[in-house]
PDB file of C-alpha atoms and ligand atoms in Angstrom:
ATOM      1  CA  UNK A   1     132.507 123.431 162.297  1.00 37.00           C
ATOM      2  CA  UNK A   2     132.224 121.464 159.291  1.00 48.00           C
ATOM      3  CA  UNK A   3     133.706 122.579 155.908  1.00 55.00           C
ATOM      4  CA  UNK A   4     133.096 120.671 152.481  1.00 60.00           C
ATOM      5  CA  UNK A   5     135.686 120.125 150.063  1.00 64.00           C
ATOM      6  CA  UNK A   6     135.042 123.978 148.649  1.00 69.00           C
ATOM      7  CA  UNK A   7     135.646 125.308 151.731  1.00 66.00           C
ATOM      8  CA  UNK A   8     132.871 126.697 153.014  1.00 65.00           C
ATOM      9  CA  UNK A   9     130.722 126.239 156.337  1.00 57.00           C
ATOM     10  CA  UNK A  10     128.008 123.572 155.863  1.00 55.00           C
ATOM     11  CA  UNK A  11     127.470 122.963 159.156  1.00 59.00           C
ATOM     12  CA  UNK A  12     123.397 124.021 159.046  1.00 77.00           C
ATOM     13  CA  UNK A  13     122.873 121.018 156.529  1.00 84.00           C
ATOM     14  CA  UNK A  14     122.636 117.894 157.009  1.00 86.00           C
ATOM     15  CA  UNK A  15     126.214 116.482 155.647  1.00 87.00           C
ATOM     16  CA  UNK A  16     127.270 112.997 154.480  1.00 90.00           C
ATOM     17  CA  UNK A  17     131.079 112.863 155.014  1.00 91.00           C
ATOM     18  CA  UNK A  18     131.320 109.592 152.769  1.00 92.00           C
ATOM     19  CA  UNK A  19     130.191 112.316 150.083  1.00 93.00           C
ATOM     20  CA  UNK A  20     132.650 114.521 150.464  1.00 91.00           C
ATOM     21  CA  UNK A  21     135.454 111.817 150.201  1.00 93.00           C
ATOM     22  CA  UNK A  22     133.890 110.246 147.209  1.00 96.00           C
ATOM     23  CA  UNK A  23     132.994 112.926 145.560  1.00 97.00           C
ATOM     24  CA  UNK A  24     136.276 113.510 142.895  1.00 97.00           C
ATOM     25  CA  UNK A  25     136.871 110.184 142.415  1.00 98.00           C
ATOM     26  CA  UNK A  26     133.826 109.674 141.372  1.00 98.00           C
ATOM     27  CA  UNK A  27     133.594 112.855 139.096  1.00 98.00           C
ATOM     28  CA  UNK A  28     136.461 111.684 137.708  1.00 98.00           C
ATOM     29  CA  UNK A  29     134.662 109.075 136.155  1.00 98.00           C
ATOM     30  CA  UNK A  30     131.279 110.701 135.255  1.00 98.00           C
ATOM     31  CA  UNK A  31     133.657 113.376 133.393  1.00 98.00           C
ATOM     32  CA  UNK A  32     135.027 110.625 131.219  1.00 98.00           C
ATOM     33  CA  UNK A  33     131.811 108.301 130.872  1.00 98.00           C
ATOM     34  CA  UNK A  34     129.446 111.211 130.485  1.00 98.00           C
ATOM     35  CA  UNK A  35     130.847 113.043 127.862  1.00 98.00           C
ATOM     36  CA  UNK A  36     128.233 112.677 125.333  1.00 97.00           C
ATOM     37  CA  UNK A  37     125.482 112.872 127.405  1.00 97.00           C
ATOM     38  CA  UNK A  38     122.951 115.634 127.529  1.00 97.00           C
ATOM     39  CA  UNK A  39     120.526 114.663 130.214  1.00 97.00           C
ATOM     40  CA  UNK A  40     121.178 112.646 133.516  1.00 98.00           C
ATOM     41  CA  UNK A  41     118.916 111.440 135.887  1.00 98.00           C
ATOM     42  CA  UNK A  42     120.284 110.848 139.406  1.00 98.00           C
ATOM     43  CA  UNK A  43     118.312 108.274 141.369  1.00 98.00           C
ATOM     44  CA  UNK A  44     118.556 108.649 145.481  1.00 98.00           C
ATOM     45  CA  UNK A  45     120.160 112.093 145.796  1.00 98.00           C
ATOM     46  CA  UNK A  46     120.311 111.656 149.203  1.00 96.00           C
ATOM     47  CA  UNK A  47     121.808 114.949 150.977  1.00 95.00           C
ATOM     48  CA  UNK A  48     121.662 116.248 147.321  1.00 96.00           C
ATOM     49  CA  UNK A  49     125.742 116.764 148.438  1.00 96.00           C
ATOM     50  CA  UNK A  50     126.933 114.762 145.250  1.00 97.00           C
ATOM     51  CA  UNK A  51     124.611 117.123 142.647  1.00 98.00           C
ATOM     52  CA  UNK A  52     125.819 120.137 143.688  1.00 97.00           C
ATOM     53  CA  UNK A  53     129.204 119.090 143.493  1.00 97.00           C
ATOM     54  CA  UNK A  54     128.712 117.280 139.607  1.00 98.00           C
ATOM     55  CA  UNK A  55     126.611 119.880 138.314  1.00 98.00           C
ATOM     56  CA  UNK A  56     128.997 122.497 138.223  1.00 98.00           C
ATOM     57  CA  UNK A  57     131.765 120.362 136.880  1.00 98.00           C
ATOM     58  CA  UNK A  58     129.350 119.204 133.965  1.00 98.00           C
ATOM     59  CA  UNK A  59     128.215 122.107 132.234  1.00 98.00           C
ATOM     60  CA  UNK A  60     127.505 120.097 129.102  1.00 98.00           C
ATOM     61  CA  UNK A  61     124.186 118.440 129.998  1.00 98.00           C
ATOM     62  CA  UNK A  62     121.035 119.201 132.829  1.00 98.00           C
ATOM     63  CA  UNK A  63     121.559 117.298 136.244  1.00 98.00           C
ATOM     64  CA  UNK A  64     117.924 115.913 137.218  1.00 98.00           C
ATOM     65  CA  UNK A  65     117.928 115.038 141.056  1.00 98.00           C
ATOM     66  CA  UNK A  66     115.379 112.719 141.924  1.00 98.00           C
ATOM     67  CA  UNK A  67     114.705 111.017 145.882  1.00 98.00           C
ATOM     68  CA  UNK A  68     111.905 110.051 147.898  1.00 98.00           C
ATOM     69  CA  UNK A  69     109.458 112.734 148.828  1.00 97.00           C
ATOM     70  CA  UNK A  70     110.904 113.162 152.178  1.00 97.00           C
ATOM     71  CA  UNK A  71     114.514 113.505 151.351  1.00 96.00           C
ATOM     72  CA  UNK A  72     113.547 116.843 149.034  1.00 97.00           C
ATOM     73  CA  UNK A  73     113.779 119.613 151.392  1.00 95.00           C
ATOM     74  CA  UNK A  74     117.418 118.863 152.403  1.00 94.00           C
ATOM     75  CA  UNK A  75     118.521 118.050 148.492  1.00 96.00           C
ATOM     76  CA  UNK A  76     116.931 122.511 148.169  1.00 95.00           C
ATOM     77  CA  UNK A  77     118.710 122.883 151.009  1.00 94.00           C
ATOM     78  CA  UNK A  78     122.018 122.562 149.296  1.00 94.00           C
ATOM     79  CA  UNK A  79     120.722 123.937 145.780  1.00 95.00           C
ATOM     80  CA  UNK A  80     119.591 126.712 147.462  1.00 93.00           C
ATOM     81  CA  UNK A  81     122.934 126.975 149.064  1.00 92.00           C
ATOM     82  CA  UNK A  82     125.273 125.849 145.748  1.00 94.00           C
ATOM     83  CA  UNK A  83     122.648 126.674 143.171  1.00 96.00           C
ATOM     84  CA  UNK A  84     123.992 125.810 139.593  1.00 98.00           C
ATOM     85  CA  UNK A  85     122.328 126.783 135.881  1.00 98.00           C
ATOM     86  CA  UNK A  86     122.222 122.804 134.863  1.00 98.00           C
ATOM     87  CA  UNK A  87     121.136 121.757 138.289  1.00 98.00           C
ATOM     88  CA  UNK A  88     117.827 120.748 138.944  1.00 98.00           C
ATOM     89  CA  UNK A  89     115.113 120.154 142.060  1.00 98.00           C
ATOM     90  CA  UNK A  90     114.221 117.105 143.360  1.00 98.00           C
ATOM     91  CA  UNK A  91     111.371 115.051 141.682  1.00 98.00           C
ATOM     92  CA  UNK A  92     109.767 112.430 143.486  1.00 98.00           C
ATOM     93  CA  UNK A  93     110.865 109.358 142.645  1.00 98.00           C
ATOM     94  CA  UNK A  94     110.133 106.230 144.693  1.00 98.00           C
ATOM     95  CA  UNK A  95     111.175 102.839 143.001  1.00 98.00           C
ATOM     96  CA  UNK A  96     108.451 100.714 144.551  1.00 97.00           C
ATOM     97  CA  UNK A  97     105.358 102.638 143.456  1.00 96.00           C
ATOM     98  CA  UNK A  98     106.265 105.151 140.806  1.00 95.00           C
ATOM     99  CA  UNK A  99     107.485 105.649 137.380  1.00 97.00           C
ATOM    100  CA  UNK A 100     110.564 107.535 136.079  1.00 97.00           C
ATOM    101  CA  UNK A 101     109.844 111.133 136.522  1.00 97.00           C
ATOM    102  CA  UNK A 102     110.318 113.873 133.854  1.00 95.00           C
ATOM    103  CA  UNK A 103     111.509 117.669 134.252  1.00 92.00           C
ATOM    104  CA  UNK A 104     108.501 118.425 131.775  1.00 90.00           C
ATOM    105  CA  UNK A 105     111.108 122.353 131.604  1.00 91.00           C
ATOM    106  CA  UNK A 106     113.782 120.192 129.807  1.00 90.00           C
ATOM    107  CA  UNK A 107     113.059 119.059 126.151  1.00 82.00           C
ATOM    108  CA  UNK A 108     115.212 116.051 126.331  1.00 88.00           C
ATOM    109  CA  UNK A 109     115.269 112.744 127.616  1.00 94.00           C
ATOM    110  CA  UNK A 110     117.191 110.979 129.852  1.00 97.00           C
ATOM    111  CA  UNK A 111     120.406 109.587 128.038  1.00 97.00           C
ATOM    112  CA  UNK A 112     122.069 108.939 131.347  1.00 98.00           C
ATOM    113  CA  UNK A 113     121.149 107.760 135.128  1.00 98.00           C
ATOM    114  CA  UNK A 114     123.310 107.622 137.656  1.00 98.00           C
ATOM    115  CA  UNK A 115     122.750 105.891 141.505  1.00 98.00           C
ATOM    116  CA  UNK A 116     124.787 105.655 144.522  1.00 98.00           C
ATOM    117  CA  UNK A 117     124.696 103.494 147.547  1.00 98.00           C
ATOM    118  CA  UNK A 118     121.224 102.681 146.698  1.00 98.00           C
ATOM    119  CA  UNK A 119     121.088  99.042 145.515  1.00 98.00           C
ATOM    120  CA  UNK A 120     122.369  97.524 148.962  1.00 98.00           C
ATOM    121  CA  UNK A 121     119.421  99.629 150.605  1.00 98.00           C
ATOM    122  CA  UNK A 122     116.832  98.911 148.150  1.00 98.00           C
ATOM    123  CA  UNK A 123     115.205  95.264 148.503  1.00 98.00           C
ATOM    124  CA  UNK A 124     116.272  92.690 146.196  1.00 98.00           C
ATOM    125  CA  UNK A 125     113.081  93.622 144.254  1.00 98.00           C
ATOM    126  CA  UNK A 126     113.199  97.097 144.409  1.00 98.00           C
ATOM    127  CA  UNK A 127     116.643  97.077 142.770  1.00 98.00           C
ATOM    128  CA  UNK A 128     114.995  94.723 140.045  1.00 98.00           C
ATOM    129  CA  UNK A 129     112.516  97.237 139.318  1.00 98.00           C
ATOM    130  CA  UNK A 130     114.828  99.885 138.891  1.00 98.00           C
ATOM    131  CA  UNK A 131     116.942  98.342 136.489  1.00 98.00           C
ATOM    132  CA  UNK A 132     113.529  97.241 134.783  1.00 98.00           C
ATOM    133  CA  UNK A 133     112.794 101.340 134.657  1.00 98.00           C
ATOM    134  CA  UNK A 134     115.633 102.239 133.701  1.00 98.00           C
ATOM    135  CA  UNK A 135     116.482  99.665 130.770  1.00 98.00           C
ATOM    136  CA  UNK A 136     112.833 101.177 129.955  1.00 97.00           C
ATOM    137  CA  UNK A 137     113.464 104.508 129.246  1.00 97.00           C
ATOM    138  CA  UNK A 138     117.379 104.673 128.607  1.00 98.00           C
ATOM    139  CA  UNK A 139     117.911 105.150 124.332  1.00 97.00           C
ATOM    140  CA  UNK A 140     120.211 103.184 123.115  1.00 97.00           C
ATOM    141  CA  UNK A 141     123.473 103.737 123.402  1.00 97.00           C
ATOM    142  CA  UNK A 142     122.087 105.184 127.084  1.00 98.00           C
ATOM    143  CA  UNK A 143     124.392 104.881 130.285  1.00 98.00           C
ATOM    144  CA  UNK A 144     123.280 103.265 133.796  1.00 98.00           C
ATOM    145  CA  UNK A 145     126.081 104.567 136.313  1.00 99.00           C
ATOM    146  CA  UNK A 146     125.878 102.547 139.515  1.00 98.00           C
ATOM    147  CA  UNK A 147     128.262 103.413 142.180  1.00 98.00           C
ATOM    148  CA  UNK A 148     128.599 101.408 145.629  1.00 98.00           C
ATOM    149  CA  UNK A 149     130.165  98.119 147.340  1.00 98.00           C
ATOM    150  CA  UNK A 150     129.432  94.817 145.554  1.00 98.00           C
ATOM    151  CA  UNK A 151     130.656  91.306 146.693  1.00 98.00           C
ATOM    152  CA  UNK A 152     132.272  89.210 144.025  1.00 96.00           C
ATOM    153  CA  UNK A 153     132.572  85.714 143.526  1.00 96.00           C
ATOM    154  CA  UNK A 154     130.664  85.222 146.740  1.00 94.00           C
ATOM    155  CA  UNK A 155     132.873  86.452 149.012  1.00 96.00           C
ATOM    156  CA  UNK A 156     133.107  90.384 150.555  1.00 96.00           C
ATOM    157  CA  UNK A 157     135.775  93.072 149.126  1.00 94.00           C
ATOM    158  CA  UNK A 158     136.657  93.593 152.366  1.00 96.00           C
ATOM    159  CA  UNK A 159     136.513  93.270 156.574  1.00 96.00           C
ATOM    160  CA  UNK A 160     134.598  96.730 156.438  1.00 96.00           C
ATOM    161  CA  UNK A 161     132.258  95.281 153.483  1.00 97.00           C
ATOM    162  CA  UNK A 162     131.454  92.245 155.471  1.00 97.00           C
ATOM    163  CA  UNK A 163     130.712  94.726 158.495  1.00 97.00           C
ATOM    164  CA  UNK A 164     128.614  96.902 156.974  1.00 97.00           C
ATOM    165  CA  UNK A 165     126.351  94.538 155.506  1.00 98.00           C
ATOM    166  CA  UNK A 166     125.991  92.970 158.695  1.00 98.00           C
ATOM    167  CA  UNK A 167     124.829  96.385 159.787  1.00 98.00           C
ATOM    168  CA  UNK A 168     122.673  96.938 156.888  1.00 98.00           C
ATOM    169  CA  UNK A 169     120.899  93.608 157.407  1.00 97.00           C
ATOM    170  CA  UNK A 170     120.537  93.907 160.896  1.00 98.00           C
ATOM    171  CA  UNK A 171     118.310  97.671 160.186  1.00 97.00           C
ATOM    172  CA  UNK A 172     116.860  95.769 157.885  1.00 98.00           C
ATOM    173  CA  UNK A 173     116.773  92.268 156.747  1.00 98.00           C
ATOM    174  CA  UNK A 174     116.349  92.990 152.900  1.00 98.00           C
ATOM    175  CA  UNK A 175     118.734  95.316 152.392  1.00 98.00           C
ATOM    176  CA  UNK A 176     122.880  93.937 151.850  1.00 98.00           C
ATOM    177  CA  UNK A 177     125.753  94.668 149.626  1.00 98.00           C
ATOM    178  CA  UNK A 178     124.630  93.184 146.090  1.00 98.00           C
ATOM    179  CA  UNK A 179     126.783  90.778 143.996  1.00 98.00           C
ATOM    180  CA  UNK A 180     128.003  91.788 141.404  1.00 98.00           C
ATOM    181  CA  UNK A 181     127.339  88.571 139.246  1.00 98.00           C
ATOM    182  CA  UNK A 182     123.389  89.348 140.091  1.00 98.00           C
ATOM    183  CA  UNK A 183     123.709  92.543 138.822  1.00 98.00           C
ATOM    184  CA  UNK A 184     124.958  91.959 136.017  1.00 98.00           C
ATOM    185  CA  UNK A 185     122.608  89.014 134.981  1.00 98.00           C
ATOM    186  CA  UNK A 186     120.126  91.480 136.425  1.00 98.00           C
ATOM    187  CA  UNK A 187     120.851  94.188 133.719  1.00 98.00           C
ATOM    188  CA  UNK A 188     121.468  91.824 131.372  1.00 98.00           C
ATOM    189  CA  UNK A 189     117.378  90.944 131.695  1.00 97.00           C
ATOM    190  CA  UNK A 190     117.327  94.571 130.777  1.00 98.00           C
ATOM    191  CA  UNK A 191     118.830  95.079 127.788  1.00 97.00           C
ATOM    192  CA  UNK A 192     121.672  96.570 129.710  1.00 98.00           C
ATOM    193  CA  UNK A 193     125.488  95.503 129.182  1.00 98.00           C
ATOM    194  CA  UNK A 194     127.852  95.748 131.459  1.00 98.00           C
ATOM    195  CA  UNK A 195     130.872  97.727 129.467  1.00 98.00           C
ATOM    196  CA  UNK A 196     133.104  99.284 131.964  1.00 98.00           C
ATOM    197  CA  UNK A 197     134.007  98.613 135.344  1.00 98.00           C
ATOM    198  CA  UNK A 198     136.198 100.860 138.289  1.00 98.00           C
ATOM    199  CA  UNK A 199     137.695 100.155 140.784  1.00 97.00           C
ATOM    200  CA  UNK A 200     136.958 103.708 143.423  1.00 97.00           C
ATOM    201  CA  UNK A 201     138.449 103.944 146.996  1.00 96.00           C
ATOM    202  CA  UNK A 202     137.216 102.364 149.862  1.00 95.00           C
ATOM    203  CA  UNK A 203     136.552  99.088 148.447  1.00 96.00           C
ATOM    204  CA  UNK A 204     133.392 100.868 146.211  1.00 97.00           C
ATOM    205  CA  UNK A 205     133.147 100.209 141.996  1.00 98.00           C
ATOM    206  CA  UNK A 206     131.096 102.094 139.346  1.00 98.00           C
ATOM    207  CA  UNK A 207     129.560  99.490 137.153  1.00 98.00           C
ATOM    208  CA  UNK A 208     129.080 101.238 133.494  1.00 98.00           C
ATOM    209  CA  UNK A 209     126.231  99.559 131.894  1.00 98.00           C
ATOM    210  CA  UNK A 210     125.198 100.245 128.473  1.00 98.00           C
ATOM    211  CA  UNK A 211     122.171  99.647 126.397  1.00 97.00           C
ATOM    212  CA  UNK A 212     123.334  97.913 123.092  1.00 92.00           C
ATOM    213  CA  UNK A 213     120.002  96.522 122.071  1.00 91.00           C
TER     214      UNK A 213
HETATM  215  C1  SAM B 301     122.622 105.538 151.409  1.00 51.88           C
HETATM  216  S1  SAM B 301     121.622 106.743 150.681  1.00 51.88           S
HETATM  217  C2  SAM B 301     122.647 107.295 149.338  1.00 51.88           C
HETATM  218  C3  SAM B 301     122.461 108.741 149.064  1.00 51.88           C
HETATM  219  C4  SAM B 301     123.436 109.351 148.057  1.00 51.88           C
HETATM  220  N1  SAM B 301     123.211 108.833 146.737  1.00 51.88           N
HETATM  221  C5  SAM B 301     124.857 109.107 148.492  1.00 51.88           C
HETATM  222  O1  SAM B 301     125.601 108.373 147.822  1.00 51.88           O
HETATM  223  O2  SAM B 301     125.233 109.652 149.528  1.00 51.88           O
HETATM  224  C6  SAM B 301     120.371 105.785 149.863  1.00 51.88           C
HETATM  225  C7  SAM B 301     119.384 106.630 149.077  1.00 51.88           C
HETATM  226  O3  SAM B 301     118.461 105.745 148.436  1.00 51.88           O
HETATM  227  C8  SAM B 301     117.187 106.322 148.514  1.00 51.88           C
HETATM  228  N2  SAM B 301     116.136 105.299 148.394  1.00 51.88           N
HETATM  229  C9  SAM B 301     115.906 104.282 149.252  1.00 51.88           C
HETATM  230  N3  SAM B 301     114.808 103.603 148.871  1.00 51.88           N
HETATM  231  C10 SAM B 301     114.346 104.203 147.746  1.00 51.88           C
HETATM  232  C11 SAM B 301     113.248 103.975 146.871  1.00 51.88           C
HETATM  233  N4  SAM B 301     112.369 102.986 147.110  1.00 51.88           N
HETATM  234  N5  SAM B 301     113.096 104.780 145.805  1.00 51.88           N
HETATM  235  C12 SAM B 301     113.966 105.800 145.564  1.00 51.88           C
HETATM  236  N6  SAM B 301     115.023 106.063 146.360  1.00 51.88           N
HETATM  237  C13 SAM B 301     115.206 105.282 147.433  1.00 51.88           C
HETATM  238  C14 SAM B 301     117.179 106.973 149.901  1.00 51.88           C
HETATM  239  O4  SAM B 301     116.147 107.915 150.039  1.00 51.88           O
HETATM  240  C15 SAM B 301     118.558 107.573 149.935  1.00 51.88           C
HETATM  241  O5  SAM B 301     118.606 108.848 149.372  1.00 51.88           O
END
């Protein structure tokens, strides 16, 4: 029987255990980062595990999960099971082919978007186009969140790093753990500025980046 971190059965969904473990650390941060913020967007909800957990613990602003088409009926799946006021169905949202989408029910726009464990399974050029979206439509002032393994000064965090990005690359040859100096001349391309930087268990970050100008 499986049991999330709220203690109930969730054995009928599909479950992410790396989401359950990440979960608080990682609210942790959102609570301090997103305190101003009104509207997030979350890009690659995955199980849709993460929003229902957030949601709840942000009452302040709308949570906007977003995921290919074919991840959405697992993400209702667990808002239909943890349903939340500021919580918010899937839209379809594929990097390669479509634009950001809008909740056309919410009269604000994004001043947030958070992501993670996308950009080591995004191409190279997928992950370029997202931070090309999302320096797009972020106001200034706006937060990108990006949460996941990154390699620094050329070398892995860690054994399990280096192992999984052997795995990722074997599944599929563009996908790998980013590094971090790309990234950050990536979102630097975008009018986004790298301002804070945590270290989270497991050998994982969140890079805070900003839009300044
Ligand atoms: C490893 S899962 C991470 C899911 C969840 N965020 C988590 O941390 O458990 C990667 C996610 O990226 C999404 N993804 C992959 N390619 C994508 C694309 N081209 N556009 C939008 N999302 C994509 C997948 O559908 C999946 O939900």
């Amino acid at each position: 029987m499986v049991k999330d971190n709220l203690g109930n059965i969730v054995s009928n969904l599909p479950f992410s255990q790396a989401c359950e473990n990440n979960q608080q650390p990682i609210l942790d941060v959102l609570q301090q980062e997103l305190q101003d913020a009104t509207h997030v967007l979350e890009v690659g909800s995955g199980t849709g595990q993460h929003s229902i957990y957030f949601a709840p613990r942000l009452t302040h602003l709308h949570w906007q999960t977003s995921d290919v088409y074919a991840n959405h009926a697992i993400i209702n799946a667990w808002h239909v099971a943890y349903p939340a006021p500021n919580l918010y169905a899937p839209l379809s949202f594929d990097v390669s082919s479509d634009s950001i989408p809008i909740n056309k029910t919410i009269n604000a726009p994004y001043d947030a978007v958070f992501t993670a464990n996308t950009l080591h399974i995004m191409s190279w050029s997928l992950v370029s186009k997202l931070f090309e979206l999302v320096g797009d439509i972020l106001p200034l002032k706006g937060k990108f969140i990006v949460y996941g393994p990154f390699n620094e000064n050329g070398s892995y965090s860690s054994a399990s790093n280096r192992q999984f990005d052997h795995s990722l690359r074997q599944r599929d040859a563009n996908s790998g753990i980013r590094h971090l100096e790309d990234v950050i001349d990536l979102a630097n391309t975008h009018h986004l500025t790298l301002n804070t930087r945590y270290e989270m268990p497991s050998n994982n970050q969140i890079l805070v980046f900003e839009k300044l100008y």
